[in-house]
């Protein structure tokens, strides 16, 4: 799965004498992989390019602690779509800083591959960036591909090194044939290589579902996080005492929800997280919105007074 892809492979490419600059809201798998690598880890503010540049400047000017020798490698760790925030990485700005300070870039596309971009190729395509500007591209097969496992893409030299040194490659069992075929079939559909336009239709449907769902939640008076094009939609509940009530009352009305609280989020930023799919019809989304609106009135969750403008 994607968790092991990050946590088992980051320690292979980084080590002592290396510096990792990690977004403060990175997934736990990226945090664990960074810690296991024994590299020095510094955290920059979420999607804050000024904070990232300050960390890069300090790294280049001062080098390693005590010895002040240059770092062996500096790696910037970011996600395409942040799983608890619904925000999208400012990729063009990150790439510009990476080039300016001669660092490496590791992009986790677990939630964006197959979901973002005109043809589903992730945030790189969404922003129109060159894939070669991203040194390491990671993703999971458990979301858009409905399978299991994960992948890492990069130069041939990098992949050959990971194959021969990674614990997840050496000690894990091989992917089963049905899972491998599921991944291949899903990829063919997304890329339009199955002889149909189903992949393109689903990508367009997901984009429409995302914007419609977000717009309606805003209009109903809820506070939600993230980019308007992000299919990950966190709805703010805030009070920890209301989290379990929201989940139970949703289920009673026929809507299964994922609620998230401390320690996955700050203690007073509890939320319900919705992940849109191309398989959701407008009727299904409207039914879900009716239930959410009813619960918003019941639990007093409609905090927003702002008028939504398209």
PDB file of C-alpha atoms in Angstrom:
ATOM      1  CA  UNK A   1       0.000   0.000   0.000  1.00  0.00           C
ATOM      2  CA  UNK A   2       0.981   3.649  -0.211  1.00  0.00           C
ATOM      3  CA  UNK A   3       1.929   3.854   3.478  1.00  0.00           C
ATOM      4  CA  UNK A   4       4.656   1.254   3.043  1.00  0.00           C
ATOM      5  CA  UNK A   5       5.759   2.814  -0.252  1.00  0.00           C
ATOM      6  CA  UNK A   6       6.637   6.021   1.581  1.00  0.00           C
ATOM      7  CA  UNK A   7       7.802   4.703   4.933  1.00  0.00           C
ATOM      8  CA  UNK A   8      10.014   1.947   3.500  1.00  0.00           C
ATOM      9  CA  UNK A   9      11.567   3.787   0.556  1.00  0.00           C
ATOM     10  CA  UNK A  10      12.385   7.251   1.885  1.00  0.00           C
ATOM     11  CA  UNK A  11      15.002   5.682   4.253  1.00  0.00           C
ATOM     12  CA  UNK A  12      16.663   4.115   1.195  1.00  0.00           C
ATOM     13  CA  UNK A  13      17.256   7.384  -0.650  1.00  0.00           C
ATOM     14  CA  UNK A  14      18.056   9.562   2.380  1.00  0.00           C
ATOM     15  CA  UNK A  15      20.362   9.071   5.375  1.00  0.00           C
ATOM     16  CA  UNK A  16      22.764  10.726   7.789  1.00  0.00           C
ATOM     17  CA  UNK A  17      24.130  14.007   6.510  1.00  0.00           C
ATOM     18  CA  UNK A  18      20.961  14.616   4.454  1.00  0.00           C
ATOM     19  CA  UNK A  19      18.240  17.180   5.056  1.00  0.00           C
ATOM     20  CA  UNK A  20      14.499  16.652   4.536  1.00  0.00           C
ATOM     21  CA  UNK A  21      12.215  19.688   4.300  1.00  0.00           C
ATOM     22  CA  UNK A  22       8.710  18.447   5.009  1.00  0.00           C
ATOM     23  CA  UNK A  23       5.356  20.238   4.804  1.00  0.00           C
ATOM     24  CA  UNK A  24       3.820  20.441   8.293  1.00  0.00           C
ATOM     25  CA  UNK A  25       0.658  18.661   7.113  1.00  0.00           C
ATOM     26  CA  UNK A  26       2.327  15.760   5.312  1.00  0.00           C
ATOM     27  CA  UNK A  27       0.836  12.291   5.730  1.00  0.00           C
ATOM     28  CA  UNK A  28       2.008  10.061   8.586  1.00  0.00           C
ATOM     29  CA  UNK A  29       3.732   7.723   6.103  1.00  0.00           C
ATOM     30  CA  UNK A  30       5.987  10.562   4.918  1.00  0.00           C
ATOM     31  CA  UNK A  31       6.690  11.556   8.526  1.00  0.00           C
ATOM     32  CA  UNK A  32       7.570   7.965   9.484  1.00  0.00           C
ATOM     33  CA  UNK A  33       9.775   7.487   6.416  1.00  0.00           C
ATOM     34  CA  UNK A  34      11.628  10.705   7.221  1.00  0.00           C
ATOM     35  CA  UNK A  35      12.255   9.611  10.819  1.00  0.00           C
ATOM     36  CA  UNK A  36      13.417   6.133   9.813  1.00  0.00           C
ATOM     37  CA  UNK A  37      15.914   7.626   7.354  1.00  0.00           C
ATOM     38  CA  UNK A  38      17.953   9.179  10.225  1.00  0.00           C
ATOM     39  CA  UNK A  39      18.157  12.365   8.184  1.00  0.00           C
ATOM     40  CA  UNK A  40      17.765  15.795   9.736  1.00  0.00           C
ATOM     41  CA  UNK A  41      14.125  16.829   9.305  1.00  0.00           C
ATOM     42  CA  UNK A  42      12.904  20.418   9.253  1.00  0.00           C
ATOM     43  CA  UNK A  43       9.251  21.347   8.851  1.00  0.00           C
ATOM     44  CA  UNK A  44       7.935  24.306   6.857  1.00  0.00           C
ATOM     45  CA  UNK A  45       4.492  25.892   7.129  1.00  0.00           C
ATOM     46  CA  UNK A  46       1.766  24.329   5.024  1.00  0.00           C
ATOM     47  CA  UNK A  47       2.002  25.388   1.374  1.00  0.00           C
ATOM     48  CA  UNK A  48       3.947  28.480   2.489  1.00  0.00           C
ATOM     49  CA  UNK A  49       6.646  29.214  -0.078  1.00  0.00           C
ATOM     50  CA  UNK A  50       8.248  31.933   2.023  1.00  0.00           C
ATOM     51  CA  UNK A  51       8.686  29.481   4.897  1.00  0.00           C
ATOM     52  CA  UNK A  52      10.127  26.856   2.531  1.00  0.00           C
ATOM     53  CA  UNK A  53      12.544  29.337   0.970  1.00  0.00           C
ATOM     54  CA  UNK A  54      13.747  30.452   4.409  1.00  0.00           C
ATOM     55  CA  UNK A  55      14.513  26.830   5.310  1.00  0.00           C
ATOM     56  CA  UNK A  56      16.325  26.312   2.002  1.00  0.00           C
ATOM     57  CA  UNK A  57      18.383  29.472   2.470  1.00  0.00           C
ATOM     58  CA  UNK A  58      19.419  28.426   5.977  1.00  0.00           C
ATOM     59  CA  UNK A  59      20.342  24.970   4.707  1.00  0.00           C
ATOM     60  CA  UNK A  60      22.540  26.333   1.927  1.00  0.00           C
ATOM     61  CA  UNK A  61      24.169  29.082   4.028  1.00  0.00           C
ATOM     62  CA  UNK A  62      24.825  27.222   7.279  1.00  0.00           C
ATOM     63  CA  UNK A  63      25.049  23.598   6.150  1.00  0.00           C
ATOM     64  CA  UNK A  64      25.074  20.816   8.727  1.00  0.00           C
ATOM     65  CA  UNK A  65      25.029  21.569  12.477  1.00  0.00           C
ATOM     66  CA  UNK A  66      28.433  21.931  14.194  1.00  0.00           C
ATOM     67  CA  UNK A  67      30.581  21.023  11.166  1.00  0.00           C
ATOM     68  CA  UNK A  68      28.781  23.419   8.752  1.00  0.00           C
ATOM     69  CA  UNK A  69      29.638  21.074   5.919  1.00  0.00           C
ATOM     70  CA  UNK A  70      27.228  21.175   2.960  1.00  0.00           C
ATOM     71  CA  UNK A  71      24.310  18.767   3.187  1.00  0.00           C
ATOM     72  CA  UNK A  72      24.785  15.610   1.108  1.00  0.00           C
ATOM     73  CA  UNK A  73      21.248  15.984  -0.240  1.00  0.00           C
ATOM     74  CA  UNK A  74      18.308  18.297   0.403  1.00  0.00           C
ATOM     75  CA  UNK A  75      14.905  16.736  -0.298  1.00  0.00           C
ATOM     76  CA  UNK A  76      11.595  18.621  -0.344  1.00  0.00           C
ATOM     77  CA  UNK A  77       8.647  16.407   0.652  1.00  0.00           C
ATOM     78  CA  UNK A  78       5.152  17.473  -0.469  1.00  0.00           C
ATOM     79  CA  UNK A  79       1.791  15.927  -1.335  1.00  0.00           C
ATOM     80  CA  UNK A  80      -0.270  16.588  -4.461  1.00  0.00           C
ATOM     81  CA  UNK A  81      -3.540  16.806  -2.519  1.00  0.00           C
ATOM     82  CA  UNK A  82      -3.291  16.922   1.265  1.00  0.00           C
ATOM     83  CA  UNK A  83      -5.541  14.175   2.583  1.00  0.00           C
ATOM     84  CA  UNK A  84      -6.939  15.985   5.620  1.00  0.00           C
ATOM     85  CA  UNK A  85      -7.022  19.530   4.228  1.00  0.00           C
ATOM     86  CA  UNK A  86      -8.154  19.103   0.628  1.00  0.00           C
ATOM     87  CA  UNK A  87      -5.548  21.674  -0.390  1.00  0.00           C
ATOM     88  CA  UNK A  88      -3.422  21.326  -3.529  1.00  0.00           C
ATOM     89  CA  UNK A  89       0.333  21.822  -3.458  1.00  0.00           C
ATOM     90  CA  UNK A  90       1.657  24.996  -5.095  1.00  0.00           C
ATOM     91  CA  UNK A  91       3.733  22.862  -7.415  1.00  0.00           C
ATOM     92  CA  UNK A  92       5.087  25.497  -9.852  1.00  0.00           C
ATOM     93  CA  UNK A  93       6.415  27.533  -6.902  1.00  0.00           C
ATOM     94  CA  UNK A  94       7.927  24.456  -5.238  1.00  0.00           C
ATOM     95  CA  UNK A  95       9.658  23.474  -8.486  1.00  0.00           C
ATOM     96  CA  UNK A  96      11.028  27.010  -8.889  1.00  0.00           C
ATOM     97  CA  UNK A  97      12.520  26.919  -5.364  1.00  0.00           C
ATOM     98  CA  UNK A  98      13.846  23.403  -5.887  1.00  0.00           C
ATOM     99  CA  UNK A  99      15.733  24.550  -8.995  1.00  0.00           C
ATOM    100  CA  UNK A 100      16.933  27.769  -7.399  1.00  0.00           C
ATOM    101  CA  UNK A 101      18.527  26.003  -4.419  1.00  0.00           C
ATOM    102  CA  UNK A 102      19.467  22.769  -6.237  1.00  0.00           C
ATOM    103  CA  UNK A 103      17.371  20.529  -4.022  1.00  0.00           C
ATOM    104  CA  UNK A 104      15.460  17.348  -4.887  1.00  0.00           C
ATOM    105  CA  UNK A 105      11.658  17.049  -4.955  1.00  0.00           C
ATOM    106  CA  UNK A 106       9.561  14.108  -3.720  1.00  0.00           C
ATOM    107  CA  UNK A 107       5.884  14.383  -4.702  1.00  0.00           C
ATOM    108  CA  UNK A 108       3.257  12.125  -3.101  1.00  0.00           C
ATOM    109  CA  UNK A 109       0.358  11.852  -5.575  1.00  0.00           C
ATOM    110  CA  UNK A 110      -1.704   9.330  -3.575  1.00  0.00           C
ATOM    111  CA  UNK A 111      -4.889  11.439  -3.746  1.00  0.00           C
ATOM    112  CA  UNK A 112      -4.241  13.249  -7.029  1.00  0.00           C
ATOM    113  CA  UNK A 113      -3.176  10.580  -9.545  1.00  0.00           C
ATOM    114  CA  UNK A 114      -6.179   9.610 -11.652  1.00  0.00           C
ATOM    115  CA  UNK A 115      -8.189  12.484 -10.161  1.00  0.00           C
ATOM    116  CA  UNK A 116      -6.459  15.728 -11.166  1.00  0.00           C
ATOM    117  CA  UNK A 117      -5.490  17.092 -14.547  1.00  0.00           C
ATOM    118  CA  UNK A 118      -7.270  17.022 -17.905  1.00  0.00           C
ATOM    119  CA  UNK A 119      -6.414  13.345 -18.442  1.00  0.00           C
ATOM    120  CA  UNK A 120      -5.943  12.244 -14.836  1.00  0.00           C
ATOM    121  CA  UNK A 121      -2.155  12.468 -14.688  1.00  0.00           C
ATOM    122  CA  UNK A 122      -2.156  14.295 -11.362  1.00  0.00           C
ATOM    123  CA  UNK A 123      -1.110  17.729 -10.142  1.00  0.00           C
ATOM    124  CA  UNK A 124       1.835  17.879 -12.560  1.00  0.00           C
ATOM    125  CA  UNK A 125      -0.633  17.882 -15.450  1.00  0.00           C
ATOM    126  CA  UNK A 126      -3.100  20.094 -13.521  1.00  0.00           C
ATOM    127  CA  UNK A 127      -0.482  22.870 -13.332  1.00  0.00           C
ATOM    128  CA  UNK A 128       1.047  22.134 -16.739  1.00  0.00           C
ATOM    129  CA  UNK A 129       4.482  21.371 -15.249  1.00  0.00           C
ATOM    130  CA  UNK A 130       7.196  19.189 -16.750  1.00  0.00           C
ATOM    131  CA  UNK A 131       7.254  15.741 -15.048  1.00  0.00           C
ATOM    132  CA  UNK A 132      11.050  15.751 -15.359  1.00  0.00           C
ATOM    133  CA  UNK A 133      11.166  18.623 -12.866  1.00  0.00           C
ATOM    134  CA  UNK A 134       9.891  16.228 -10.183  1.00  0.00           C
ATOM    135  CA  UNK A 135      12.731  13.922  -9.148  1.00  0.00           C
ATOM    136  CA  UNK A 136      10.585  11.319  -7.380  1.00  0.00           C
ATOM    137  CA  UNK A 137       6.878  10.773  -8.033  1.00  0.00           C
ATOM    138  CA  UNK A 138       5.033   8.477  -5.645  1.00  0.00           C
ATOM    139  CA  UNK A 139       1.464   7.229  -5.732  1.00  0.00           C
ATOM    140  CA  UNK A 140      -0.823   4.502  -4.458  1.00  0.00           C
ATOM    141  CA  UNK A 141      -2.935   1.937  -6.317  1.00  0.00           C
ATOM    142  CA  UNK A 142      -5.570   1.842  -3.555  1.00  0.00           C
ATOM    143  CA  UNK A 143      -7.579   4.901  -4.630  1.00  0.00           C
ATOM    144  CA  UNK A 144      -8.066   5.762  -8.312  1.00  0.00           C
ATOM    145  CA  UNK A 145      -6.978   2.268  -9.360  1.00  0.00           C
ATOM    146  CA  UNK A 146      -9.152   0.371  -6.816  1.00  0.00           C
ATOM    147  CA  UNK A 147      -6.344  -2.120  -6.188  1.00  0.00           C
ATOM    148  CA  UNK A 148      -3.548  -2.252  -3.602  1.00  0.00           C
ATOM    149  CA  UNK A 149       0.127  -1.372  -3.441  1.00  0.00           C
ATOM    150  CA  UNK A 150       2.010   1.728  -4.471  1.00  0.00           C
ATOM    151  CA  UNK A 151       4.616   2.949  -6.935  1.00  0.00           C
ATOM    152  CA  UNK A 152       7.639   5.204  -7.192  1.00  0.00           C
ATOM    153  CA  UNK A 153       8.636   6.789 -10.501  1.00  0.00           C
ATOM    154  CA  UNK A 154      11.933   8.474 -11.285  1.00  0.00           C
ATOM    155  CA  UNK A 155      15.110   8.079 -13.295  1.00  0.00           C
ATOM    156  CA  UNK A 156      16.256   4.574 -14.271  1.00  0.00           C
ATOM    157  CA  UNK A 157      19.279   4.940 -12.006  1.00  0.00           C
ATOM    158  CA  UNK A 158      17.051   5.785  -9.029  1.00  0.00           C
ATOM    159  CA  UNK A 159      14.578   2.953  -9.639  1.00  0.00           C
ATOM    160  CA  UNK A 160      17.362   0.385 -10.097  1.00  0.00           C
ATOM    161  CA  UNK A 161      18.867   1.519  -6.780  1.00  0.00           C
ATOM    162  CA  UNK A 162      15.517   1.267  -4.952  1.00  0.00           C
ATOM    163  CA  UNK A 163      14.822  -2.189  -6.382  1.00  0.00           C
ATOM    164  CA  UNK A 164      18.071  -3.550  -5.026  1.00  0.00           C
ATOM    165  CA  UNK A 165      18.069  -1.782  -1.643  1.00  0.00           C
ATOM    166  CA  UNK A 166      14.440  -1.262  -0.556  1.00  0.00           C
ATOM    167  CA  UNK A 167      13.112  -3.417   2.286  1.00  0.00           C
ATOM    168  CA  UNK A 168       9.654  -3.317   0.717  1.00  0.00           C
ATOM    169  CA  UNK A 169      11.059  -4.782  -2.514  1.00  0.00           C
ATOM    170  CA  UNK A 170      13.359  -7.373  -0.949  1.00  0.00           C
ATOM    171  CA  UNK A 171      11.295  -8.675   1.979  1.00  0.00           C
ATOM    172  CA  UNK A 172       7.716  -8.216   0.769  1.00  0.00           C
ATOM    173  CA  UNK A 173       5.827 -10.724  -1.350  1.00  0.00           C
ATOM    174  CA  UNK A 174       5.012  -9.979  -4.982  1.00  0.00           C
ATOM    175  CA  UNK A 175       1.734  -8.367  -5.986  1.00  0.00           C
ATOM    176  CA  UNK A 176      -0.898 -11.010  -6.790  1.00  0.00           C
ATOM    177  CA  UNK A 177      -1.878 -11.404 -10.495  1.00  0.00           C
ATOM    178  CA  UNK A 178      -5.516 -10.219  -9.978  1.00  0.00           C
ATOM    179  CA  UNK A 179      -4.329  -7.039  -8.221  1.00  0.00           C
ATOM    180  CA  UNK A 180      -1.706  -6.413 -10.918  1.00  0.00           C
ATOM    181  CA  UNK A 181      -4.315  -6.868 -13.648  1.00  0.00           C
ATOM    182  CA  UNK A 182      -6.757  -4.578 -11.848  1.00  0.00           C
ATOM    183  CA  UNK A 183      -4.099  -1.866 -11.745  1.00  0.00           C
ATOM    184  CA  UNK A 184      -3.210  -2.321 -15.416  1.00  0.00           C
ATOM    185  CA  UNK A 185      -6.875  -2.324 -16.499  1.00  0.00           C
ATOM    186  CA  UNK A 186      -7.648   0.814 -14.483  1.00  0.00           C
ATOM    187  CA  UNK A 187      -4.605   2.551 -15.936  1.00  0.00           C
ATOM    188  CA  UNK A 188      -5.659   1.664 -19.477  1.00  0.00           C
ATOM    189  CA  UNK A 189      -9.146   3.058 -18.868  1.00  0.00           C
ATOM    190  CA  UNK A 190      -7.793   6.311 -17.397  1.00  0.00           C
ATOM    191  CA  UNK A 191      -5.348   6.721 -20.296  1.00  0.00           C
ATOM    192  CA  UNK A 192      -7.981   5.846 -22.940  1.00  0.00           C
ATOM    193  CA  UNK A 193      -6.069   2.785 -24.119  1.00  0.00           C
ATOM    194  CA  UNK A 194      -9.016   0.436 -23.620  1.00  0.00           C
ATOM    195  CA  UNK A 195     -10.621   1.568 -26.874  1.00  0.00           C
ATOM    196  CA  UNK A 196     -13.245   3.730 -25.172  1.00  0.00           C
ATOM    197  CA  UNK A 197     -13.617   7.236 -23.762  1.00  0.00           C
ATOM    198  CA  UNK A 198     -14.755   6.004 -20.338  1.00  0.00           C
ATOM    199  CA  UNK A 199     -11.610   7.280 -18.650  1.00  0.00           C
ATOM    200  CA  UNK A 200     -12.045  10.834 -19.938  1.00  0.00           C
ATOM    201  CA  UNK A 201     -15.740  10.783 -19.071  1.00  0.00           C
ATOM    202  CA  UNK A 202     -15.003   9.741 -15.499  1.00  0.00           C
ATOM    203  CA  UNK A 203     -12.312  12.393 -15.034  1.00  0.00           C
ATOM    204  CA  UNK A 204     -14.713  15.090 -16.283  1.00  0.00           C
ATOM    205  CA  UNK A 205     -17.545  13.701 -14.115  1.00  0.00           C
ATOM    206  CA  UNK A 206     -15.314  13.741 -11.036  1.00  0.00           C
ATOM    207  CA  UNK A 207     -14.351  17.367 -11.701  1.00  0.00           C
ATOM    208  CA  UNK A 208     -18.039  18.338 -12.033  1.00  0.00           C
ATOM    209  CA  UNK A 209     -19.033  16.395  -8.910  1.00  0.00           C
ATOM    210  CA  UNK A 210     -16.258  18.057  -6.927  1.00  0.00           C
ATOM    211  CA  UNK A 211     -17.188  21.620  -7.863  1.00  0.00           C
ATOM    212  CA  UNK A 212     -20.921  20.999  -7.443  1.00  0.00           C
ATOM    213  CA  UNK A 213     -20.563  19.362  -4.008  1.00  0.00           C
ATOM    214  CA  UNK A 214     -18.238  22.066  -2.720  1.00  0.00           C
ATOM    215  CA  UNK A 215     -20.443  24.877  -4.047  1.00  0.00           C
ATOM    216  CA  UNK A 216     -23.596  23.438  -2.462  1.00  0.00           C
ATOM    217  CA  UNK A 217     -21.892  22.960   0.920  1.00  0.00           C
ATOM    218  CA  UNK A 218     -20.803  26.606   0.826  1.00  0.00           C
ATOM    219  CA  UNK A 219     -24.332  27.706  -0.063  1.00  0.00           C
ATOM    220  CA  UNK A 220     -25.758  25.671   2.839  1.00  0.00           C
ATOM    221  CA  UNK A 221     -23.538  27.560   5.275  1.00  0.00           C
ATOM    222  CA  UNK A 222     -20.826  25.013   6.079  1.00  0.00           C
ATOM    223  CA  UNK A 223     -17.147  25.833   6.440  1.00  0.00           C
ATOM    224  CA  UNK A 224     -15.009  23.601   4.250  1.00  0.00           C
ATOM    225  CA  UNK A 225     -11.284  23.482   3.601  1.00  0.00           C
ATOM    226  CA  UNK A 226      -9.260  23.007   0.445  1.00  0.00           C
ATOM    227  CA  UNK A 227      -9.046  23.948  -3.204  1.00  0.00           C
ATOM    228  CA  UNK A 228     -12.256  24.130  -5.263  1.00  0.00           C
ATOM    229  CA  UNK A 229     -10.891  21.444  -7.633  1.00  0.00           C
ATOM    230  CA  UNK A 230      -9.897  19.023  -4.873  1.00  0.00           C
ATOM    231  CA  UNK A 231     -12.093  15.886  -4.607  1.00  0.00           C
ATOM    232  CA  UNK A 232     -11.096  15.629  -0.935  1.00  0.00           C
ATOM    233  CA  UNK A 233     -13.617  17.784   0.932  1.00  0.00           C
ATOM    234  CA  UNK A 234     -13.156  18.377   4.693  1.00  0.00           C
ATOM    235  CA  UNK A 235     -16.262  19.788   6.385  1.00  0.00           C
ATOM    236  CA  UNK A 236     -15.418  21.490   9.671  1.00  0.00           C
ATOM    237  CA  UNK A 237     -17.243  20.208  12.758  1.00  0.00           C
ATOM    238  CA  UNK A 238     -14.782  21.880  15.157  1.00  0.00           C
ATOM    239  CA  UNK A 239     -16.136  20.589  18.482  1.00  0.00           C
ATOM    240  CA  UNK A 240     -14.850  17.085  19.409  1.00  0.00           C
ATOM    241  CA  UNK A 241     -18.148  16.281  21.159  1.00  0.00           C
ATOM    242  CA  UNK A 242     -20.046  16.578  17.858  1.00  0.00           C
ATOM    243  CA  UNK A 243     -17.812  14.218  15.863  1.00  0.00           C
ATOM    244  CA  UNK A 244     -19.353  10.917  16.984  1.00  0.00           C
ATOM    245  CA  UNK A 245     -22.854  12.398  16.841  1.00  0.00           C
ATOM    246  CA  UNK A 246     -22.348  13.455  13.206  1.00  0.00           C
ATOM    247  CA  UNK A 247     -21.145   9.961  12.235  1.00  0.00           C
ATOM    248  CA  UNK A 248     -23.970   8.139  14.067  1.00  0.00           C
ATOM    249  CA  UNK A 249     -26.750  10.417  12.846  1.00  0.00           C
ATOM    250  CA  UNK A 250     -25.423  10.235   9.259  1.00  0.00           C
ATOM    251  CA  UNK A 251     -25.466   6.441   9.354  1.00  0.00           C
ATOM    252  CA  UNK A 252     -29.013   6.411  10.749  1.00  0.00           C
ATOM    253  CA  UNK A 253     -30.097   8.373   7.678  1.00  0.00           C
ATOM    254  CA  UNK A 254     -28.267   6.094   5.244  1.00  0.00           C
ATOM    255  CA  UNK A 255     -25.076   8.095   4.728  1.00  0.00           C
ATOM    256  CA  UNK A 256     -21.734   6.594   5.726  1.00  0.00           C
ATOM    257  CA  UNK A 257     -19.189   9.276   6.615  1.00  0.00           C
ATOM    258  CA  UNK A 258     -15.562   9.425   7.721  1.00  0.00           C
ATOM    259  CA  UNK A 259     -15.077  11.690  10.732  1.00  0.00           C
ATOM    260  CA  UNK A 260     -11.623  12.731  11.865  1.00  0.00           C
ATOM    261  CA  UNK A 261     -10.443  14.206  15.147  1.00  0.00           C
ATOM    262  CA  UNK A 262      -7.411  14.521  17.373  1.00  0.00           C
ATOM    263  CA  UNK A 263      -4.594  13.459  16.965  1.00  0.00           C
ATOM    264  CA  UNK A 264      -5.090  13.301  13.177  1.00  0.00           C
ATOM    265  CA  UNK A 265      -6.241  16.942  13.309  1.00  0.00           C
ATOM    266  CA  UNK A 266      -5.818  19.763  15.855  1.00  0.00           C
ATOM    267  CA  UNK A 267      -8.156  19.118  18.793  1.00  0.00           C
ATOM    268  CA  UNK A 268     -10.563  21.951  17.914  1.00  0.00           C
ATOM    269  CA  UNK A 269     -10.511  21.325  14.155  1.00  0.00           C
ATOM    270  CA  UNK A 270     -12.440  18.049  14.042  1.00  0.00           C
ATOM    271  CA  UNK A 271     -14.029  17.395  10.690  1.00  0.00           C
ATOM    272  CA  UNK A 272     -15.934  15.069   8.404  1.00  0.00           C
ATOM    273  CA  UNK A 273     -13.995  14.153   5.288  1.00  0.00           C
ATOM    274  CA  UNK A 274     -15.800  13.440   2.039  1.00  0.00           C
ATOM    275  CA  UNK A 275     -14.035  11.964  -0.999  1.00  0.00           C
ATOM    276  CA  UNK A 276     -15.884  12.448  -4.271  1.00  0.00           C
ATOM    277  CA  UNK A 277     -16.000   9.764  -6.948  1.00  0.00           C
ATOM    278  CA  UNK A 278     -16.912   9.774 -10.633  1.00  0.00           C
ATOM    279  CA  UNK A 279     -19.389   6.996  -9.772  1.00  0.00           C
ATOM    280  CA  UNK A 280     -21.495   9.413  -7.723  1.00  0.00           C
ATOM    281  CA  UNK A 281     -24.543  10.622  -9.649  1.00  0.00           C
ATOM    282  CA  UNK A 282     -26.123  14.051  -9.087  1.00  0.00           C
ATOM    283  CA  UNK A 283     -29.067  12.330  -7.387  1.00  0.00           C
ATOM    284  CA  UNK A 284     -26.720  10.582  -4.937  1.00  0.00           C
ATOM    285  CA  UNK A 285     -24.867  13.821  -4.181  1.00  0.00           C
ATOM    286  CA  UNK A 286     -28.142  15.721  -3.671  1.00  0.00           C
ATOM    287  CA  UNK A 287     -29.388  13.054  -1.275  1.00  0.00           C
ATOM    288  CA  UNK A 288     -26.124  13.253   0.676  1.00  0.00           C
ATOM    289  CA  UNK A 289     -26.369  17.057   0.749  1.00  0.00           C
ATOM    290  CA  UNK A 290     -29.935  16.869   2.120  1.00  0.00           C
ATOM    291  CA  UNK A 291     -28.753  14.613   4.941  1.00  0.00           C
ATOM    292  CA  UNK A 292     -25.723  16.803   5.664  1.00  0.00           C
ATOM    293  CA  UNK A 293     -27.920  19.911   5.698  1.00  0.00           C
ATOM    294  CA  UNK A 294     -30.360  18.255   8.110  1.00  0.00           C
ATOM    295  CA  UNK A 295     -27.470  17.326  10.418  1.00  0.00           C
ATOM    296  CA  UNK A 296     -26.069  20.828  10.085  1.00  0.00           C
ATOM    297  CA  UNK A 297     -29.321  22.173  11.541  1.00  0.00           C
ATOM    298  CA  UNK A 298     -29.561  19.447  14.185  1.00  0.00           C
ATOM    299  CA  UNK A 299     -25.978  19.818  15.451  1.00  0.00           C
ATOM    300  CA  UNK A 300     -25.615  23.553  14.691  1.00  0.00           C
ATOM    301  CA  UNK A 301     -22.760  23.085  12.200  1.00  0.00           C
ATOM    302  CA  UNK A 302     -23.624  25.847   9.734  1.00  0.00           C
ATOM    303  CA  UNK A 303     -21.018  28.273  11.012  1.00  0.00           C
ATOM    304  CA  UNK A 304     -20.430  30.273   7.840  1.00  0.00           C
ATOM    305  CA  UNK A 305     -22.105  33.636   7.334  1.00  0.00           C
ATOM    306  CA  UNK A 306     -20.226  34.348   4.119  1.00  0.00           C
ATOM    307  CA  UNK A 307     -22.223  34.569   0.890  1.00  0.00           C
ATOM    308  CA  UNK A 308     -20.776  32.164  -1.698  1.00  0.00           C
ATOM    309  CA  UNK A 309     -19.921  33.674  -5.085  1.00  0.00           C
ATOM    310  CA  UNK A 310     -19.170  31.563  -8.137  1.00  0.00           C
TER     311      UNK A 310
END
